Amino acid sequence: TYTFHMADSKVTVEASFKLIETEPENPFTDISKSDYFYDAVLWAVDKGITSGTSANTFSPDASCTRAQMVTFLWRANGSPAPTAAVSPFADVSVGSYYYDAVLWAVEQGITSGTSTTTFSPEASCTRAQVATFLWRTESSPAVSGGASFADVADNTYYTNAVIWAANSGVTSGTSATTFSPDAVCTRAQIVTFLYRALA
């Protein structure tokens, strides 16, 4: 309630209100504010990108599969319906939670699978693959300069993606001189990459 003294002459009353944003509630017992991925996890849950591994766990250190990664990307982009109705991959079954996500990712040129007939949905997703998927989601923007990491050669499928990810602040690598492209990406790392690239 607001009160004011009414003047004898004509007056104009102007009011302004400041919206105070409240931080999303953390439903998970295995993440805390001190974690580098805290904001990314809450953002991912709030956007419906992931709901955790249970009602009260996120499992930040668990490895992420290729199916999970493309599903996260698909949801982050609004879960668009793919044009195709039939999967080109024998190991992607109709009715699987990632079916539409995989079809969409292929149509967008984000991935072509691990062969012409396989997607390997349960295979662990590497840091190189995650950087590449994100780079392609952004329409493979041009990059300048070479990779600043000793373990990223100049002629790999992920070279430009890693350069883009480093230049864009998506990741700073696993050290000042290493990216660890073949290391398995954890759930915490993946939602953090997504958050930095898309939020």
PDB file of C-alpha atoms in Angstrom:
ATOM      1  CA  THR A   1       0.000   0.000   0.000  1.00  0.00           C
ATOM      2  CA  TYR A   2       1.288   3.453  -0.931  1.00  0.00           C
ATOM      3  CA  THR A   3       0.009   6.773   0.461  1.00  0.00           C
ATOM      4  CA  PHE A   4       0.812  10.369  -0.450  1.00  0.00           C
ATOM      5  CA  HIS A   5      -0.425  13.861   0.402  1.00  0.00           C
ATOM      6  CA  MET A   6      -2.930  15.086  -2.202  1.00  0.00           C
ATOM      7  CA  ALA A   7      -2.032  18.569  -3.397  1.00  0.00           C
ATOM      8  CA  ASP A   8      -4.694  21.258  -3.931  1.00  0.00           C
ATOM      9  CA  SER A   9      -3.729  21.635  -7.598  1.00  0.00           C
ATOM     10  CA  LYS A  10      -3.653  19.130 -10.453  1.00  0.00           C
ATOM     11  CA  VAL A  11      -0.834  16.578 -10.112  1.00  0.00           C
ATOM     12  CA  THR A  12       0.541  13.705 -12.139  1.00  0.00           C
ATOM     13  CA  VAL A  13       1.521  10.584 -10.292  1.00  0.00           C
ATOM     14  CA  GLU A  14       4.049   8.275 -11.924  1.00  0.00           C
ATOM     15  CA  ALA A  15       5.027   4.921 -10.520  1.00  0.00           C
ATOM     16  CA  SER A  16       7.821   2.617 -11.577  1.00  0.00           C
ATOM     17  CA  PHE A  17       8.370  -0.930 -10.463  1.00  0.00           C
ATOM     18  CA  LYS A  18      11.501  -3.004 -10.584  1.00  0.00           C
ATOM     19  CA  LEU A  19      11.148  -6.697 -11.340  1.00  0.00           C
ATOM     20  CA  ILE A  20      13.265  -8.747  -9.002  1.00  0.00           C
ATOM     21  CA  GLU A  21      14.291 -12.016 -10.588  1.00  0.00           C
ATOM     22  CA  THR A  22      14.403 -14.971  -8.283  1.00  0.00           C
ATOM     23  CA  GLU A  23      16.927 -17.718  -8.741  1.00  0.00           C
ATOM     24  CA  PRO A  24      15.470 -21.061  -9.809  1.00  0.00           C
ATOM     25  CA  GLU A  25      15.234 -23.565  -6.998  1.00  0.00           C
ATOM     26  CA  ASN A  26      17.878 -26.284  -6.987  1.00  0.00           C
ATOM     27  CA  PRO A  27      16.152 -29.687  -6.765  1.00  0.00           C
ATOM     28  CA  PHE A  28      19.387 -31.687  -6.801  1.00  0.00           C
ATOM     29  CA  THR A  29      21.348 -32.883  -3.797  1.00  0.00           C
ATOM     30  CA  ASP A  30      24.485 -33.596  -5.850  1.00  0.00           C
ATOM     31  CA  ILE A  31      25.154 -30.043  -7.068  1.00  0.00           C
ATOM     32  CA  SER A  32      25.854 -26.899  -5.067  1.00  0.00           C
ATOM     33  CA  LYS A  33      26.349 -23.168  -5.677  1.00  0.00           C
ATOM     34  CA  SER A  34      30.112 -23.552  -5.576  1.00  0.00           C
ATOM     35  CA  ASP A  35      30.111 -25.845  -8.641  1.00  0.00           C
ATOM     36  CA  TYR A  36      31.188 -24.248 -11.934  1.00  0.00           C
ATOM     37  CA  PHE A  37      28.193 -25.887 -13.602  1.00  0.00           C
ATOM     38  CA  TYR A  38      25.558 -24.788 -11.054  1.00  0.00           C
ATOM     39  CA  ASP A  39      23.944 -22.022 -13.157  1.00  0.00           C
ATOM     40  CA  ALA A  40      24.152 -24.170 -16.291  1.00  0.00           C
ATOM     41  CA  VAL A  41      22.309 -27.072 -14.655  1.00  0.00           C
ATOM     42  CA  LEU A  42      19.507 -24.876 -13.309  1.00  0.00           C
ATOM     43  CA  TRP A  43      19.206 -23.193 -16.720  1.00  0.00           C
ATOM     44  CA  ALA A  44      19.035 -26.553 -18.504  1.00  0.00           C
ATOM     45  CA  VAL A  45      16.336 -27.827 -16.143  1.00  0.00           C
ATOM     46  CA  ASP A  46      14.363 -24.580 -16.367  1.00  0.00           C
ATOM     47  CA  LYS A  47      14.434 -24.738 -20.182  1.00  0.00           C
ATOM     48  CA  GLY A  48      13.358 -28.385 -20.250  1.00  0.00           C
ATOM     49  CA  ILE A  49      16.653 -29.500 -21.783  1.00  0.00           C
ATOM     50  CA  THR A  50      17.146 -32.125 -19.089  1.00  0.00           C
ATOM     51  CA  SER A  51      15.350 -33.126 -15.935  1.00  0.00           C
ATOM     52  CA  GLY A  52      18.217 -34.853 -14.187  1.00  0.00           C
ATOM     53  CA  THR A  53      18.735 -38.556 -13.602  1.00  0.00           C
ATOM     54  CA  SER A  54      16.117 -38.647 -10.827  1.00  0.00           C
ATOM     55  CA  ALA A  55      13.902 -36.203  -8.968  1.00  0.00           C
ATOM     56  CA  ASN A  56      16.787 -35.129  -6.727  1.00  0.00           C
ATOM     57  CA  THR A  57      19.977 -36.073  -8.588  1.00  0.00           C
ATOM     58  CA  PHE A  58      21.664 -34.659 -11.666  1.00  0.00           C
ATOM     59  CA  SER A  59      24.701 -36.971 -11.780  1.00  0.00           C
ATOM     60  CA  PRO A  60      27.111 -34.262 -12.978  1.00  0.00           C
ATOM     61  CA  ASP A  61      30.081 -36.602 -13.300  1.00  0.00           C
ATOM     62  CA  ALA A  62      28.246 -39.288 -15.279  1.00  0.00           C
ATOM     63  CA  SER A  63      29.293 -39.664 -18.901  1.00  0.00           C
ATOM     64  CA  CYS A  64      26.913 -38.445 -21.573  1.00  0.00           C
ATOM     65  CA  THR A  65      25.907 -40.511 -24.591  1.00  0.00           C
ATOM     66  CA  ARG A  66      25.566 -39.365 -28.184  1.00  0.00           C
ATOM     67  CA  ALA A  67      21.813 -39.846 -27.902  1.00  0.00           C
ATOM     68  CA  GLN A  68      21.642 -37.627 -24.833  1.00  0.00           C
ATOM     69  CA  MET A  69      23.752 -34.926 -26.451  1.00  0.00           C
ATOM     70  CA  VAL A  70      21.636 -34.585 -29.588  1.00  0.00           C
ATOM     71  CA  THR A  71      18.497 -34.695 -27.453  1.00  0.00           C
ATOM     72  CA  PHE A  72      19.790 -31.848 -25.284  1.00  0.00           C
ATOM     73  CA  LEU A  73      20.592 -29.847 -28.424  1.00  0.00           C
ATOM     74  CA  TRP A  74      17.212 -30.616 -29.959  1.00  0.00           C
ATOM     75  CA  ARG A  75      15.351 -29.519 -26.843  1.00  0.00           C
ATOM     76  CA  ALA A  76      17.483 -26.384 -26.532  1.00  0.00           C
ATOM     77  CA  ASN A  77      16.343 -25.479 -30.060  1.00  0.00           C
ATOM     78  CA  GLY A  78      12.660 -25.940 -29.270  1.00  0.00           C
ATOM     79  CA  SER A  79      12.235 -29.654 -30.097  1.00  0.00           C
ATOM     80  CA  PRO A  80      11.420 -29.025 -33.782  1.00  0.00           C
ATOM     81  CA  ALA A  81       9.687 -31.754 -35.736  1.00  0.00           C
ATOM     82  CA  PRO A  82      12.015 -33.375 -38.279  1.00  0.00           C
ATOM     83  CA  THR A  83      11.007 -33.471 -41.935  1.00  0.00           C
ATOM     84  CA  ALA A  84      11.853 -37.142 -42.363  1.00  0.00           C
ATOM     85  CA  ALA A  85       9.824 -39.853 -40.692  1.00  0.00           C
ATOM     86  CA  VAL A  86      12.232 -42.731 -41.193  1.00  0.00           C
ATOM     87  CA  SER A  87      15.645 -43.014 -39.574  1.00  0.00           C
ATOM     88  CA  PRO A  88      18.589 -43.955 -41.811  1.00  0.00           C
ATOM     89  CA  PHE A  89      20.190 -45.686 -38.822  1.00  0.00           C
ATOM     90  CA  ALA A  90      19.514 -49.299 -37.910  1.00  0.00           C
ATOM     91  CA  ASP A  91      20.366 -48.620 -34.264  1.00  0.00           C
ATOM     92  CA  VAL A  92      17.871 -45.751 -33.796  1.00  0.00           C
ATOM     93  CA  SER A  93      14.493 -47.306 -33.036  1.00  0.00           C
ATOM     94  CA  VAL A  94      11.096 -45.729 -33.519  1.00  0.00           C
ATOM     95  CA  GLY A  95       9.726 -44.768 -30.124  1.00  0.00           C
ATOM     96  CA  SER A  96      13.103 -44.083 -28.523  1.00  0.00           C
ATOM     97  CA  TYR A  97      13.274 -40.778 -26.631  1.00  0.00           C
ATOM     98  CA  TYR A  98      15.974 -39.552 -29.021  1.00  0.00           C
ATOM     99  CA  TYR A  99      14.370 -40.657 -32.323  1.00  0.00           C
ATOM    100  CA  ASP A 100      13.166 -37.215 -33.460  1.00  0.00           C
ATOM    101  CA  ALA A 101      16.298 -35.559 -32.069  1.00  0.00           C
ATOM    102  CA  VAL A 102      18.561 -37.759 -34.183  1.00  0.00           C
ATOM    103  CA  LEU A 103      16.503 -37.195 -37.351  1.00  0.00           C
ATOM    104  CA  TRP A 104      16.573 -33.445 -36.719  1.00  0.00           C
ATOM    105  CA  ALA A 105      20.331 -33.428 -36.057  1.00  0.00           C
ATOM    106  CA  VAL A 106      21.012 -35.280 -39.315  1.00  0.00           C
ATOM    107  CA  GLU A 107      18.752 -32.942 -41.299  1.00  0.00           C
ATOM    108  CA  GLN A 108      20.520 -29.909 -39.817  1.00  0.00           C
ATOM    109  CA  GLY A 109      23.933 -31.283 -40.705  1.00  0.00           C
ATOM    110  CA  ILE A 110      24.915 -31.509 -37.044  1.00  0.00           C
ATOM    111  CA  THR A 111      25.899 -35.147 -37.382  1.00  0.00           C
ATOM    112  CA  SER A 112      25.929 -37.826 -40.039  1.00  0.00           C
ATOM    113  CA  GLY A 113      26.206 -40.719 -37.605  1.00  0.00           C
ATOM    114  CA  THR A 114      29.145 -43.012 -37.009  1.00  0.00           C
ATOM    115  CA  SER A 115      28.524 -44.716 -40.368  1.00  0.00           C
ATOM    116  CA  THR A 116      25.882 -44.553 -43.088  1.00  0.00           C
ATOM    117  CA  THR A 117      23.699 -47.008 -41.165  1.00  0.00           C
ATOM    118  CA  THR A 118      24.642 -46.458 -37.511  1.00  0.00           C
ATOM    119  CA  PHE A 119      24.383 -43.582 -35.058  1.00  0.00           C
ATOM    120  CA  SER A 120      25.800 -45.360 -31.983  1.00  0.00           C
ATOM    121  CA  PRO A 121      23.331 -43.704 -29.602  1.00  0.00           C
ATOM    122  CA  GLU A 122      24.713 -45.372 -26.472  1.00  0.00           C
ATOM    123  CA  ALA A 123      28.353 -44.551 -27.238  1.00  0.00           C
ATOM    124  CA  SER A 124      29.909 -41.976 -24.937  1.00  0.00           C
ATOM    125  CA  CYS A 125      30.110 -38.493 -26.430  1.00  0.00           C
ATOM    126  CA  THR A 126      33.608 -37.048 -26.544  1.00  0.00           C
ATOM    127  CA  ARG A 127      34.618 -33.444 -25.972  1.00  0.00           C
ATOM    128  CA  ALA A 128      35.521 -33.170 -29.660  1.00  0.00           C
ATOM    129  CA  GLN A 129      32.085 -34.394 -30.709  1.00  0.00           C
ATOM    130  CA  VAL A 130      30.289 -32.006 -28.354  1.00  0.00           C
ATOM    131  CA  ALA A 131      32.257 -29.009 -29.618  1.00  0.00           C
ATOM    132  CA  THR A 132      31.552 -30.076 -33.209  1.00  0.00           C
ATOM    133  CA  PHE A 133      27.823 -30.574 -32.639  1.00  0.00           C
ATOM    134  CA  LEU A 134      27.560 -27.118 -31.066  1.00  0.00           C
ATOM    135  CA  TRP A 135      29.616 -25.484 -33.819  1.00  0.00           C
ATOM    136  CA  ARG A 136      27.453 -27.054 -36.512  1.00  0.00           C
ATOM    137  CA  THR A 137      24.292 -26.035 -34.642  1.00  0.00           C
ATOM    138  CA  GLU A 138      25.547 -22.464 -34.978  1.00  0.00           C
ATOM    139  CA  SER A 139      25.913 -23.026 -38.771  1.00  0.00           C
ATOM    140  CA  SER A 140      29.653 -23.729 -38.618  1.00  0.00           C
ATOM    141  CA  PRO A 141      30.851 -20.113 -38.280  1.00  0.00           C
ATOM    142  CA  ALA A 142      34.207 -19.237 -39.792  1.00  0.00           C
ATOM    143  CA  VAL A 143      37.173 -19.127 -37.437  1.00  0.00           C
ATOM    144  CA  SER A 144      40.496 -17.352 -37.496  1.00  0.00           C
ATOM    145  CA  GLY A 145      43.855 -18.483 -36.225  1.00  0.00           C
ATOM    146  CA  GLY A 146      44.954 -21.959 -35.288  1.00  0.00           C
ATOM    147  CA  ALA A 147      44.087 -24.143 -32.354  1.00  0.00           C
ATOM    148  CA  SER A 148      45.744 -23.030 -29.142  1.00  0.00           C
ATOM    149  CA  PHE A 149      45.855 -26.594 -27.828  1.00  0.00           C
ATOM    150  CA  ALA A 150      48.796 -28.933 -28.379  1.00  0.00           C
ATOM    151  CA  ASP A 151      46.484 -31.950 -28.680  1.00  0.00           C
ATOM    152  CA  VAL A 152      44.330 -30.476 -31.463  1.00  0.00           C
ATOM    153  CA  ALA A 153      45.941 -30.924 -34.880  1.00  0.00           C
ATOM    154  CA  ASP A 154      45.248 -28.584 -37.789  1.00  0.00           C
ATOM    155  CA  ASN A 155      43.409 -31.092 -39.973  1.00  0.00           C
ATOM    156  CA  THR A 156      40.869 -32.930 -37.802  1.00  0.00           C
ATOM    157  CA  TYR A 157      37.098 -32.850 -38.224  1.00  0.00           C
ATOM    158  CA  TYR A 158      36.837 -30.933 -34.962  1.00  0.00           C
ATOM    159  CA  THR A 159      39.685 -28.417 -35.377  1.00  0.00           C
ATOM    160  CA  ASN A 160      37.527 -25.439 -36.390  1.00  0.00           C
ATOM    161  CA  ALA A 161      34.883 -26.388 -33.842  1.00  0.00           C
ATOM    162  CA  VAL A 162      37.427 -26.340 -31.019  1.00  0.00           C
ATOM    163  CA  ILE A 163      38.846 -23.004 -32.187  1.00  0.00           C
ATOM    164  CA  TRP A 164      35.322 -21.586 -32.279  1.00  0.00           C
ATOM    165  CA  ALA A 165      34.484 -22.996 -28.843  1.00  0.00           C
ATOM    166  CA  ALA A 166      37.633 -21.508 -27.325  1.00  0.00           C
ATOM    167  CA  ASN A 167      37.178 -18.129 -29.038  1.00  0.00           C
ATOM    168  CA  SER A 168      33.496 -17.993 -28.036  1.00  0.00           C
ATOM    169  CA  GLY A 169      34.125 -18.785 -24.400  1.00  0.00           C
ATOM    170  CA  VAL A 170      32.306 -22.108 -24.592  1.00  0.00           C
ATOM    171  CA  THR A 171      35.334 -23.863 -23.132  1.00  0.00           C
ATOM    172  CA  SER A 172      38.874 -23.021 -22.164  1.00  0.00           C
ATOM    173  CA  GLY A 173      40.056 -26.603 -22.494  1.00  0.00           C
ATOM    174  CA  THR A 174      41.197 -28.988 -19.804  1.00  0.00           C
ATOM    175  CA  SER A 175      44.364 -26.951 -19.275  1.00  0.00           C
ATOM    176  CA  ALA A 176      46.061 -23.948 -20.829  1.00  0.00           C
ATOM    177  CA  THR A 177      47.558 -26.157 -23.552  1.00  0.00           C
ATOM    178  CA  THR A 178      45.205 -29.163 -23.829  1.00  0.00           C
ATOM    179  CA  PHE A 179      41.638 -29.708 -24.980  1.00  0.00           C
ATOM    180  CA  SER A 180      41.478 -33.500 -24.439  1.00  0.00           C
ATOM    181  CA  PRO A 181      39.347 -34.105 -27.558  1.00  0.00           C
ATOM    182  CA  ASP A 182      38.941 -37.842 -26.971  1.00  0.00           C
ATOM    183  CA  ALA A 183      37.968 -37.539 -23.303  1.00  0.00           C
ATOM    184  CA  VAL A 184      34.385 -38.490 -22.516  1.00  0.00           C
ATOM    185  CA  CYS A 185      32.203 -35.475 -21.811  1.00  0.00           C
ATOM    186  CA  THR A 186      30.323 -35.482 -18.517  1.00  0.00           C
ATOM    187  CA  ARG A 187      26.758 -34.291 -18.051  1.00  0.00           C
ATOM    188  CA  ALA A 188      28.048 -31.250 -16.166  1.00  0.00           C
ATOM    189  CA  GLN A 189      30.420 -30.310 -18.978  1.00  0.00           C
ATOM    190  CA  ILE A 190      27.786 -30.735 -21.654  1.00  0.00           C
ATOM    191  CA  VAL A 191      25.139 -28.544 -20.012  1.00  0.00           C
ATOM    192  CA  THR A 192      27.862 -25.965 -19.324  1.00  0.00           C
ATOM    193  CA  PHE A 193      28.890 -25.937 -22.995  1.00  0.00           C
ATOM    194  CA  LEU A 194      25.227 -25.573 -23.977  1.00  0.00           C
ATOM    195  CA  TYR A 195      24.660 -22.794 -21.474  1.00  0.00           C
ATOM    196  CA  ARG A 196      27.680 -20.802 -22.639  1.00  0.00           C
ATOM    197  CA  ALA A 197      26.833 -21.280 -26.310  1.00  0.00           C
ATOM    198  CA  LEU A 198      23.071 -20.852 -26.271  1.00  0.00           C
ATOM    199  CA  ALA A 199      21.871 -19.078 -23.136  1.00  0.00           C
TER     200      ALA A 199
END
